[in-house]
mmCIF file of C-alpha atoms in Angstrom:
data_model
loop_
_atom_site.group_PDB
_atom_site.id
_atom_site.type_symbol
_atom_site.label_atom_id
_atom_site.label_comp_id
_atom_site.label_asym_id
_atom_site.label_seq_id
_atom_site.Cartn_x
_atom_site.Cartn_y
_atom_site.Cartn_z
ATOM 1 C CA UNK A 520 0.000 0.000 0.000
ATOM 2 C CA UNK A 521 1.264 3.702 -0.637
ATOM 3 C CA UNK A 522 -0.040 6.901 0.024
ATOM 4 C CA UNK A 523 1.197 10.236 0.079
ATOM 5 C CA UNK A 524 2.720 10.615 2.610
ATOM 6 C CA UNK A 525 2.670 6.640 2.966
ATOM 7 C CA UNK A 526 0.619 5.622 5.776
ATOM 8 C CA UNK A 527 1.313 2.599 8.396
ATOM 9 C CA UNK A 528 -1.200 0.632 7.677
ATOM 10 C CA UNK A 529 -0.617 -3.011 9.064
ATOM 11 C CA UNK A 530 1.034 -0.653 12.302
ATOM 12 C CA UNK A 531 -2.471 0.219 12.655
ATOM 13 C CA UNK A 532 -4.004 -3.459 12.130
ATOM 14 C CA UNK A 533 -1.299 -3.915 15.100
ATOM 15 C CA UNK A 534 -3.588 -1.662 17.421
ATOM 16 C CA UNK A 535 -6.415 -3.283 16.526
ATOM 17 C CA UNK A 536 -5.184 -6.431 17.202
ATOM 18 C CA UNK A 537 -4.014 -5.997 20.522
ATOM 19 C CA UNK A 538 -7.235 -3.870 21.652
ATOM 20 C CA UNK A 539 -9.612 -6.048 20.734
ATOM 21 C CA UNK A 540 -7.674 -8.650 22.195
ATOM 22 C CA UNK A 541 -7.351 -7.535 25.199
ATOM 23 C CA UNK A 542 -11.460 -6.500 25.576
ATOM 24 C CA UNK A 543 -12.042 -10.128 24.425
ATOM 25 C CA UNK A 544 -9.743 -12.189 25.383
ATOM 26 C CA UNK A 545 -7.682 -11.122 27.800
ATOM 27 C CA UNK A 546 -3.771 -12.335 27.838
ATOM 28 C CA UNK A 547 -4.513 -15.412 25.997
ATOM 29 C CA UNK A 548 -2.691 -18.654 28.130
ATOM 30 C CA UNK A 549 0.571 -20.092 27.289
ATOM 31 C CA UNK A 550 1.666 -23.614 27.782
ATOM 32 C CA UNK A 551 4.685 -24.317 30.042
ATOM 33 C CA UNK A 552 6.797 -24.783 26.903
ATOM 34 C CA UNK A 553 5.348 -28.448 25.935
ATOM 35 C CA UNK A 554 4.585 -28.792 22.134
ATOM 36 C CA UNK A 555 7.365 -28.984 19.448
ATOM 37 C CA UNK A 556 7.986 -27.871 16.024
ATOM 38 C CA UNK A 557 5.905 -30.573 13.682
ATOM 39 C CA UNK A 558 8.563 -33.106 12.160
ATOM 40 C CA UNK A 559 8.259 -33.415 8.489
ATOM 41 C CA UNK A 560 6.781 -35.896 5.911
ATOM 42 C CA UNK A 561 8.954 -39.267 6.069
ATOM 43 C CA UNK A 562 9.197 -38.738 1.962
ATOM 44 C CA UNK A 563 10.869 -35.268 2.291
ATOM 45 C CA UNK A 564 14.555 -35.499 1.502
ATOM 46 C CA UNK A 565 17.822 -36.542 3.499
ATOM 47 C CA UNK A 566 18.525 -32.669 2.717
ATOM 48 C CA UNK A 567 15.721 -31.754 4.795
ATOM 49 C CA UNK A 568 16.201 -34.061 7.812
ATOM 50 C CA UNK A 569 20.487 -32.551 7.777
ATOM 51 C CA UNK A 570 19.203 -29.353 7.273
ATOM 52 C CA UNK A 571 17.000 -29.738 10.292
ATOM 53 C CA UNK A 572 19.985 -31.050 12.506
ATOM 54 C CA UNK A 573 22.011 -28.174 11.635
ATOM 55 C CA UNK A 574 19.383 -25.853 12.232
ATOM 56 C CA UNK A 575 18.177 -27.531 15.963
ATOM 57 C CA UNK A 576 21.788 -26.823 16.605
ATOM 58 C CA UNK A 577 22.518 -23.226 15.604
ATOM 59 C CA UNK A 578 18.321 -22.537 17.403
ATOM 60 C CA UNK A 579 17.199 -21.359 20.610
ATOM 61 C CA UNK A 580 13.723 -22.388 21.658
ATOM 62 C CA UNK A 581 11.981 -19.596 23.899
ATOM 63 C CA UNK A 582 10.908 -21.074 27.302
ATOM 64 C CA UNK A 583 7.099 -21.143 27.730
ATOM 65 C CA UNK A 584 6.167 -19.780 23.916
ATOM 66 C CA UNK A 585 4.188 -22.950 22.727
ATOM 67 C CA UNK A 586 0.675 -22.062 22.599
ATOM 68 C CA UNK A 587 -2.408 -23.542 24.642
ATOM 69 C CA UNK A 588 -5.535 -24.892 23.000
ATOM 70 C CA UNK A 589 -6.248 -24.507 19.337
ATOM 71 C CA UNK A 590 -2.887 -23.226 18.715
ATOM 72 C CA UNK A 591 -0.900 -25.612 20.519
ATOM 73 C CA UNK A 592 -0.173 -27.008 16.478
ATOM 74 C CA UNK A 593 2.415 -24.029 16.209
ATOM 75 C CA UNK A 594 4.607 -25.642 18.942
ATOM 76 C CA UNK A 595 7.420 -23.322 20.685
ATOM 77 C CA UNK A 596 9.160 -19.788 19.041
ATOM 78 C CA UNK A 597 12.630 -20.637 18.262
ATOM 79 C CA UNK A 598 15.096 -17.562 17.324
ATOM 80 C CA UNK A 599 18.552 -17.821 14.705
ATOM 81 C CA UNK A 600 21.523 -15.633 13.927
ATOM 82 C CA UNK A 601 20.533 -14.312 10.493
ATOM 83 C CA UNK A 602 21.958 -11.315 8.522
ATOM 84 C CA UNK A 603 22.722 -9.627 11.702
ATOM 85 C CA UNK A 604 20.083 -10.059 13.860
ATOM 86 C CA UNK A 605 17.951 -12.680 15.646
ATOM 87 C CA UNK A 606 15.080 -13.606 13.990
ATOM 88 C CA UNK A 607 11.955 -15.405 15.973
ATOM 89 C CA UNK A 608 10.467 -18.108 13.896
ATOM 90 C CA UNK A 609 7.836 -20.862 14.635
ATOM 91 C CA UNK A 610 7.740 -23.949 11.875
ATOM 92 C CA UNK A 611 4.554 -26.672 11.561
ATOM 93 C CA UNK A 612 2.682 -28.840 9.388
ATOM 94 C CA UNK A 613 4.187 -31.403 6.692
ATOM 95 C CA UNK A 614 4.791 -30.927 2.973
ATOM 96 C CA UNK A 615 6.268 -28.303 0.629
ATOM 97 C CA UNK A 616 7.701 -25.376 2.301
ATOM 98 C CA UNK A 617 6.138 -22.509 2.562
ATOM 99 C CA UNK A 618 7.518 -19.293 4.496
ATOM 100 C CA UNK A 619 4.828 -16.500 5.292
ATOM 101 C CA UNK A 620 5.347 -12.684 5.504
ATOM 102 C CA UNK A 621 3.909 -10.542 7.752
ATOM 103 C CA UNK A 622 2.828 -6.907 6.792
ATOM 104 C CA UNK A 623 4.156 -3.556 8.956
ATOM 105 C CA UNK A 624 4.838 -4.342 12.605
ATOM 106 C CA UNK A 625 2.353 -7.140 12.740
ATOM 107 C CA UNK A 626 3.799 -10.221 14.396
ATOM 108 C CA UNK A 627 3.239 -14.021 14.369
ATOM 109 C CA UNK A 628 0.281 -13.899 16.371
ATOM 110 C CA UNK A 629 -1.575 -11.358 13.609
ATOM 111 C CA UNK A 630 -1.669 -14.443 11.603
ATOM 112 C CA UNK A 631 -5.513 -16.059 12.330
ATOM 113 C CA UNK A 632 -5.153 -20.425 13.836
ATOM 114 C CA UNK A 633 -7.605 -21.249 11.122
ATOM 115 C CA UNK A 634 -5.759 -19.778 8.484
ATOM 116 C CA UNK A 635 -2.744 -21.108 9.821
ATOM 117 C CA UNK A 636 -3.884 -24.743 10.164
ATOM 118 C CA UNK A 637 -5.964 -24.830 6.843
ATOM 119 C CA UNK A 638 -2.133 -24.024 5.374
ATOM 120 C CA UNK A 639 -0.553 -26.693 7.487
ATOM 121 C CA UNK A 640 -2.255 -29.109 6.403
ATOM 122 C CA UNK A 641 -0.794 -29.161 2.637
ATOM 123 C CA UNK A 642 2.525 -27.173 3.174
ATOM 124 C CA UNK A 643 5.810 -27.405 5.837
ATOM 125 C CA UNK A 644 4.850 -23.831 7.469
ATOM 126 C CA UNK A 645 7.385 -21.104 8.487
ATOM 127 C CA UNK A 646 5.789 -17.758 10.319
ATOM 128 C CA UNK A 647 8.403 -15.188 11.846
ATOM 129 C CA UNK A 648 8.887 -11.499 13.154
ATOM 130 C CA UNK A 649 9.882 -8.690 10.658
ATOM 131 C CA UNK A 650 12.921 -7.242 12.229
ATOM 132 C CA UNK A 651 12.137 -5.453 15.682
ATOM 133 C CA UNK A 652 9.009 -7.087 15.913
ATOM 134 C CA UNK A 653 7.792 -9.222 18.445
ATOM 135 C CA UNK A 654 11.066 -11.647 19.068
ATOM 136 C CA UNK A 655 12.829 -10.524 16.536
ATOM 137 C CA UNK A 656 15.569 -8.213 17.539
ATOM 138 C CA UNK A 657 16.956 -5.291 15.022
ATOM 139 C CA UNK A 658 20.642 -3.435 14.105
ATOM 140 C CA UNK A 659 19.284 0.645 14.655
ATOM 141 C CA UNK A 660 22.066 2.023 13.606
ATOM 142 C CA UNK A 661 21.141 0.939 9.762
ATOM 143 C CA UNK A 662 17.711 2.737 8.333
ATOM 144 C CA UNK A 663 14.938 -0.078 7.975
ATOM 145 C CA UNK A 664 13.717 -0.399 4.725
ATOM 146 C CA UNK A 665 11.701 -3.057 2.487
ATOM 147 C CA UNK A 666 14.624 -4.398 1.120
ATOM 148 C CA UNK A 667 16.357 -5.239 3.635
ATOM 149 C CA UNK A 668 13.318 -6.847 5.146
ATOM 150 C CA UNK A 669 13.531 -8.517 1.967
ATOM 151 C CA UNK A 670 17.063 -9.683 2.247
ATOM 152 C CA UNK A 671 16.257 -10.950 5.879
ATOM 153 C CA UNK A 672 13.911 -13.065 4.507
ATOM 154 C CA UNK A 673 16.108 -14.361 1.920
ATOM 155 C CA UNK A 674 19.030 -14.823 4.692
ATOM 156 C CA UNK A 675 16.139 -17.302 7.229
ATOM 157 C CA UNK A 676 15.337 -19.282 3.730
ATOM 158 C CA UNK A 677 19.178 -20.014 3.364
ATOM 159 C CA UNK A 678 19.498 -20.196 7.701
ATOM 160 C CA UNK A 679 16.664 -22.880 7.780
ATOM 161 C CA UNK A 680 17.487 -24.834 4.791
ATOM 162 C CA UNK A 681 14.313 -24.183 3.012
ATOM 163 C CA UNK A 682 13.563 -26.385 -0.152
ATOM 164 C CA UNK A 683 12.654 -24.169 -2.763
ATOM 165 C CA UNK A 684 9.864 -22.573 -0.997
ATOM 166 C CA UNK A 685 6.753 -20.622 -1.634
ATOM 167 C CA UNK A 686 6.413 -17.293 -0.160
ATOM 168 C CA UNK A 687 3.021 -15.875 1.188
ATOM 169 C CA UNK A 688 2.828 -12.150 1.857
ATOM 170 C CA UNK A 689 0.090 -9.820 3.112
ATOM 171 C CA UNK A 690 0.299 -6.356 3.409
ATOM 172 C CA UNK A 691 3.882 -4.823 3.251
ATOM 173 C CA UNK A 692 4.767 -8.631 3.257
ATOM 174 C CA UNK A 693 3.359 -9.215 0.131
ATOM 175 C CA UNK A 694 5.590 -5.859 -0.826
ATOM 176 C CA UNK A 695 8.766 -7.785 1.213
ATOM 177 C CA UNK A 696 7.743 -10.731 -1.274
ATOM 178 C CA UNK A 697 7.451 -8.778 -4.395
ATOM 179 C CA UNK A 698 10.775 -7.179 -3.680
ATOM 180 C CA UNK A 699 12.438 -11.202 -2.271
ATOM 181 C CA UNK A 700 11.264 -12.109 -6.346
ATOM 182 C CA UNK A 701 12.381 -8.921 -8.289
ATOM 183 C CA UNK A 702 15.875 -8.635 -6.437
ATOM 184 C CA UNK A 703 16.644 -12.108 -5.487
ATOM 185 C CA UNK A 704 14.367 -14.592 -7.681
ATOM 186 C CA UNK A 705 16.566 -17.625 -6.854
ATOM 187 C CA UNK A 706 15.499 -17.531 -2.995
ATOM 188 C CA UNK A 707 11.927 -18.752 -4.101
ATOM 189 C CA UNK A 708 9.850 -21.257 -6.265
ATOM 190 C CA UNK A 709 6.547 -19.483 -5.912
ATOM 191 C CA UNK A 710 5.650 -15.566 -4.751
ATOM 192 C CA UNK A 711 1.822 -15.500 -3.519
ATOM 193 C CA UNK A 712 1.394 -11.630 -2.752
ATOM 194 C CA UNK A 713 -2.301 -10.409 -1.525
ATOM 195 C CA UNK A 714 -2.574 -6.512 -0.721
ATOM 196 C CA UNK A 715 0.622 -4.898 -2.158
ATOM 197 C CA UNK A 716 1.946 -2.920 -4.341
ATOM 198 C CA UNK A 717 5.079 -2.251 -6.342
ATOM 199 C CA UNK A 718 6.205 1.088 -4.556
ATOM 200 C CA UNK A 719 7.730 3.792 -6.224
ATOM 201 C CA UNK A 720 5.558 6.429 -7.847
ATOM 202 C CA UNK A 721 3.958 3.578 -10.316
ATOM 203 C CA UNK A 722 1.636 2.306 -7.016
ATOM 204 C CA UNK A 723 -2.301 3.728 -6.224
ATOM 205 C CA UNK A 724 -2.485 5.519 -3.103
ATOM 206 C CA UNK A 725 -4.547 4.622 -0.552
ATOM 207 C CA UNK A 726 -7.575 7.243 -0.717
ATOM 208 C CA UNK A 727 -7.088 10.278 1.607
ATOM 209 C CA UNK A 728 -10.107 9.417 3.913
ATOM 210 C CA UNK A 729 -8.892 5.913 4.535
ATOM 211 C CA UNK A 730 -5.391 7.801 5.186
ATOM 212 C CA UNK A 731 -6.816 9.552 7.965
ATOM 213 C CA UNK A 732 -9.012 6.858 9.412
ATOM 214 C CA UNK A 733 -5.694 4.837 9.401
ATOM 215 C CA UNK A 734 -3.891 7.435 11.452
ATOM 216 C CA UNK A 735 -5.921 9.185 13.722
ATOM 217 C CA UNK A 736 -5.835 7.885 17.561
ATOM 218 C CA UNK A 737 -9.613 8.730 17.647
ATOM 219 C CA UNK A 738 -10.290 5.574 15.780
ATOM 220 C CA UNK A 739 -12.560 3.164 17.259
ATOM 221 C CA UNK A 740 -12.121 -0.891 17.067
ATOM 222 C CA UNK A 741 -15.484 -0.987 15.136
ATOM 223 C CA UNK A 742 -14.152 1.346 12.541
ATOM 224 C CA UNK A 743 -11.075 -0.106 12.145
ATOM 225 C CA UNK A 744 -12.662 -3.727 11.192
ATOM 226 C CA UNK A 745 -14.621 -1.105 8.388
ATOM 227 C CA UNK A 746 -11.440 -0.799 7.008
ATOM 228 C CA UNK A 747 -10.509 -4.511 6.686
ATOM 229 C CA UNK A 748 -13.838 -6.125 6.245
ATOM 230 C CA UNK A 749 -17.084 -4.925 3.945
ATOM 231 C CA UNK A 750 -20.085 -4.097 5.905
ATOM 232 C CA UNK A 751 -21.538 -7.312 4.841
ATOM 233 C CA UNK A 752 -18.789 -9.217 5.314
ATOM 234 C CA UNK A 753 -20.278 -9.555 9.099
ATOM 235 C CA UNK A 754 -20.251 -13.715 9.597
ATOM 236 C CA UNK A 755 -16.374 -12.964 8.859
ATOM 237 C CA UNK A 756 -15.985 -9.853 10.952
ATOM 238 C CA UNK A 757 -17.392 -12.259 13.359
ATOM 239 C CA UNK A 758 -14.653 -15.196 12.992
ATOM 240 C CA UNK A 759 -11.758 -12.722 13.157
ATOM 241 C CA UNK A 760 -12.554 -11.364 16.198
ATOM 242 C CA UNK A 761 -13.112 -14.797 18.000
ATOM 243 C CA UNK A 762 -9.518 -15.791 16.481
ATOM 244 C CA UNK A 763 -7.515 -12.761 17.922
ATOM 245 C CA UNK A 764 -5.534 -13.714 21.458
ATOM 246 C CA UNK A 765 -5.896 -17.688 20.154
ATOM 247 C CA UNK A 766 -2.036 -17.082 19.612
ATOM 248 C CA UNK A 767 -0.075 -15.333 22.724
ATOM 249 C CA UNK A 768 0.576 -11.588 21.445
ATOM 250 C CA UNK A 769 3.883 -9.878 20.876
ATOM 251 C CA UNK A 770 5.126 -6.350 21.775
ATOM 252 C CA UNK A 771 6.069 -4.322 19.235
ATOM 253 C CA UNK A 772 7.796 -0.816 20.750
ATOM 254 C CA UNK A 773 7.275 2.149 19.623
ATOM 255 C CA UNK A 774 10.717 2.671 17.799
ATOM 256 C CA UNK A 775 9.755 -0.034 15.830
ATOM 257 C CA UNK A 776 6.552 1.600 14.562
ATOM 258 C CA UNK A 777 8.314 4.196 13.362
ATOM 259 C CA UNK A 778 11.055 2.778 12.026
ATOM 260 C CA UNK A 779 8.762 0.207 9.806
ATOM 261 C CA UNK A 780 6.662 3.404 9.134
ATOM 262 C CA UNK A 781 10.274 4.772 7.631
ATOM 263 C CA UNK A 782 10.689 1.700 5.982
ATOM 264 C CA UNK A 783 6.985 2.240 4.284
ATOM 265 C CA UNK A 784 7.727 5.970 3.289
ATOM 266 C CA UNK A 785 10.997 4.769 1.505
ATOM 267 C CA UNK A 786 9.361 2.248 -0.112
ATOM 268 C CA UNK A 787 7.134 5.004 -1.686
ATOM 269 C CA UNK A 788 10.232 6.364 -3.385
ATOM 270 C CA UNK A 789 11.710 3.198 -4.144
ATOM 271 C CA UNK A 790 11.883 1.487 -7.707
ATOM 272 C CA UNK A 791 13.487 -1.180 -7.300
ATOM 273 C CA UNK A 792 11.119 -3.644 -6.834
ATOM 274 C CA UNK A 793 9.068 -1.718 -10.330
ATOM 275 C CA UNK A 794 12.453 -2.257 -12.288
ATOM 276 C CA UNK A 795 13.469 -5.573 -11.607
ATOM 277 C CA UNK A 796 10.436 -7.597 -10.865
ATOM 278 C CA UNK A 797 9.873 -8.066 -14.893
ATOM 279 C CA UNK A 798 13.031 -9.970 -15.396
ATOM 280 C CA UNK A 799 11.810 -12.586 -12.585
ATOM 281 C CA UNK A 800 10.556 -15.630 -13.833
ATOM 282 C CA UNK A 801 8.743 -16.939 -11.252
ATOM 283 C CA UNK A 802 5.403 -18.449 -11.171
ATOM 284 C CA UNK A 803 2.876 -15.451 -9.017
ATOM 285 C CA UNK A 804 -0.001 -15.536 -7.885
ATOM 286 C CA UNK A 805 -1.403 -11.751 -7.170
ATOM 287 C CA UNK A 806 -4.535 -11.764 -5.049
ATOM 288 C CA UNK A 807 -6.504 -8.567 -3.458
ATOM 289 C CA UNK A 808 -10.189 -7.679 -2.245
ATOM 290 C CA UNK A 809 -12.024 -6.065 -5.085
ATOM 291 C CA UNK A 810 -13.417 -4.030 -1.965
ATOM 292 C CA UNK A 811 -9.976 -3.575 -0.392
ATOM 293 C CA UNK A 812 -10.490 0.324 1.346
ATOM 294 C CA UNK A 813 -6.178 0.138 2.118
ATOM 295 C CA UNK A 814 -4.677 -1.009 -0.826
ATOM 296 C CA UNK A 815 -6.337 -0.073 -3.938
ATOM 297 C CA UNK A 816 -7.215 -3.686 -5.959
ATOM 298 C CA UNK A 817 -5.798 -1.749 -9.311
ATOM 299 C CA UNK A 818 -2.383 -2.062 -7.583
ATOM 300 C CA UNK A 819 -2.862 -6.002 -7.893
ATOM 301 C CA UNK A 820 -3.395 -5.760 -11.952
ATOM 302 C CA UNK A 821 -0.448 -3.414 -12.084
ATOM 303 C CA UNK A 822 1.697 -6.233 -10.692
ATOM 304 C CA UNK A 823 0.582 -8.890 -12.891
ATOM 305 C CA UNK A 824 1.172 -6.603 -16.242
ATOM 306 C CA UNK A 825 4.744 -5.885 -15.054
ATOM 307 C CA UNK A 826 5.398 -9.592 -14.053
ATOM 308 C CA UNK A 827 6.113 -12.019 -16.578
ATOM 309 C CA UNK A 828 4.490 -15.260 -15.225
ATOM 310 C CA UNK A 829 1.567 -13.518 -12.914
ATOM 311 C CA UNK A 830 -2.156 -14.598 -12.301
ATOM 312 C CA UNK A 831 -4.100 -12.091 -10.608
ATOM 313 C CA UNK A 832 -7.334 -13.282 -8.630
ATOM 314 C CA UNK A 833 -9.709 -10.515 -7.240
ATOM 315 C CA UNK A 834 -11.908 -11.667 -4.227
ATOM 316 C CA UNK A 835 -15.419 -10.392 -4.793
ATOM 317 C CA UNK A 836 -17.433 -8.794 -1.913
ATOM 318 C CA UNK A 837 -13.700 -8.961 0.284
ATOM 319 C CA UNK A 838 -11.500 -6.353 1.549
ATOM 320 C CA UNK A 839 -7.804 -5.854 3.006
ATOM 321 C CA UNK A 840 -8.744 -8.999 5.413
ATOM 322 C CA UNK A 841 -9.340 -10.924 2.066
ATOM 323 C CA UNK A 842 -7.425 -14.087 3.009
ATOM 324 C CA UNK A 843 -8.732 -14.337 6.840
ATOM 325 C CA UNK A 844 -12.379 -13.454 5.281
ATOM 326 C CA UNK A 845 -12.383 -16.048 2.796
ATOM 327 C CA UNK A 846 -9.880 -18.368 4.438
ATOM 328 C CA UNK A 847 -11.070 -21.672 2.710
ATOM 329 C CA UNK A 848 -11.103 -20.376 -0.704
ATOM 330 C CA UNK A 849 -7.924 -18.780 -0.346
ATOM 331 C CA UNK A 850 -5.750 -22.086 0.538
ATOM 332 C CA UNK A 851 -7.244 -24.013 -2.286
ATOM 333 C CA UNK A 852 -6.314 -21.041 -4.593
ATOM 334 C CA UNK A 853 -2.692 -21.520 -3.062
ATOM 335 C CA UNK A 854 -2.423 -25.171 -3.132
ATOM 336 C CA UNK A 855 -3.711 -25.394 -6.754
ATOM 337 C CA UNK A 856 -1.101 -22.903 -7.595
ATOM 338 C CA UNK A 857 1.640 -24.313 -6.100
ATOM 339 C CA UNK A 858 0.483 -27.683 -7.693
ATOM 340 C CA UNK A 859 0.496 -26.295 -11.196
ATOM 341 C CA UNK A 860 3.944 -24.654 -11.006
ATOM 342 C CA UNK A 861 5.390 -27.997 -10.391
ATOM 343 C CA UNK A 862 5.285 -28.316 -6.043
ATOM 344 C CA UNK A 863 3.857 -31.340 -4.807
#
């Protein structure tokens, strides 16, 4: 998403998050550190199960981080040197990999359990914190931008021994994924990207009333869901809320929000990702809510004309929340993709 000046827009899906959490839920429980990181598919390679030793090795696992109830699946955060800095990462489910990107200052726990287990189900499953975020720790003294976002995810592919993966963004992660395919296309088999843009001046700004909404402290829970979900997108509205606090929540500190928010206004200015991306031959799938208010959906078809292999799917009747709002229909999108471009 851009605007002008850019605004933070998953910073403000952080908010949310956490507020109606908290009137909800309440500090959702943790587990006394029981529950580990899903073991993979006996048919997956001798690669995978060295790859896997060396990585136990070079790991941490965070004391008491494995979730309770119908998130215990996600088993414990475990953290790794990479590029720098220590990223936190949580890994489940069998198959394929497939590492997931978080949009601006959201953490692990922004992701919803039911999209989460609908994906591990087909795919090997790798969620972690953008640098700063949550248990992720960050280098200030270098300026945060997408890129390097982008080459942090490229460095935990390489840490982790990921096999070719697909990568799943939302929000400025779909942006961290469109810039991991333009600038460093070998990292990845597949790029699924839902509500991003391209940056630079070629993206659609989000519309000045949304801009404000987005920023002003004098927005209410209510009208921030307005933003994510259609008005008649209640049964959804619903679901989301009843998910939030299912996963323990991470703090995010408020040099972080503004350093991501820096990292969004550069990306405004950048063209990188707009002059590269069309030498990339990977296989894409570009997906947005027709009704997205945040990200304009004509972003999504300006992607797919400057990629060379793109399919763009608009979601009908769905917003920014597009792939929590229409959960089940957005997996089997993904897993047929990933299926036709050769990952089984």
């Amino acid at each position: 998403m851009s605007a002008s000046p850019r605004t933070p827009r998953a910073r403000t899906r952080r908010w949310l998050t956490v507020a109606v959490a908290t009137v909800a839920f309440g500090a959702a429980a943790c587990s006394s550190g029981s529950g580990n990181v899903t073991s993979a598919s006996s048919s997956q390679s001798n690669t995978r199960a060295a790859t896997v030793t060396a990585t136990a090795a070079a790991s941490t696992t965070v004391p008491h981080s494995a979730p309770s109830g119908p998130g215990a699946f996600l088993g414990p955060v475990r953290q790794i040197p990479v590029n720098g800095i220590t990223i936190g990462y949580r890994q489940f489910g069998s198959g394929p990999d497939l590492i997931m990107v978080m949009g601006d200052t959201g953490t692990m726990s922004d992701w919803t359990v039911d999209l989460l287990s609908r994906l591990g189900r087909h795919y090997h499953v790798t969620i972690f914190d953008n640098r700063g975020v949550g248990y992720t720790t960050d280098d200030t003294s270098i300026p945060d931008t997408i890129a390097l976002m982008a080459d942090d995810t490229v460095a935990l592919i390489k840490a982790l021994g990921l096999q070719h993966p697909t990568l799943l963004g939302w929000s400025m992660g779909g942006e961290i994924g469109l810039t991991v395919a333009a600038l460093h296309p070998g990292a990845i088999r597949v790029l699924v990207s839902t509500g991003g843009d391209l940056g630079g001046s070629q993206a659609i700004n989000t519309p000045p009333a949304v801009a404000r909404a987005l920023n002003s402290p004098q927005t209410t829970g209510p009208q921030m869901l307005d933003l994510l979900f259609p008005a008649a997108a209640t049964a959804a509205r619903t679901a989301y809320i009843e998910q939030l606090g299912l996963i323990p929540p991470e703090k995010v500190s408020n040099q972080t929000l503004l350093r991501q928010y820096q990292a969004g206004q550069a990306y405004a200015s950048f063209e990188g990702t707009w002059d590269r991306l069309p030498d990339s031959t990977i296989p894409m799938l570009i997906t947005n809510g027709s009704l997205d208010k945040i990200t304009p959906p004509g972003n999504a078809r300006i992607i797919t004309q400057r990629a060379q292999h793109a399919k763009l799917v608009l979601f009908p009747d769905a917003g920014h929340a597009m792939l929590v709002q229409d959960s089940g229909r957005f997996v089997s999108l993904v897993t047929q993709f990933t299926k036709a471009s050769g990952i089984e």
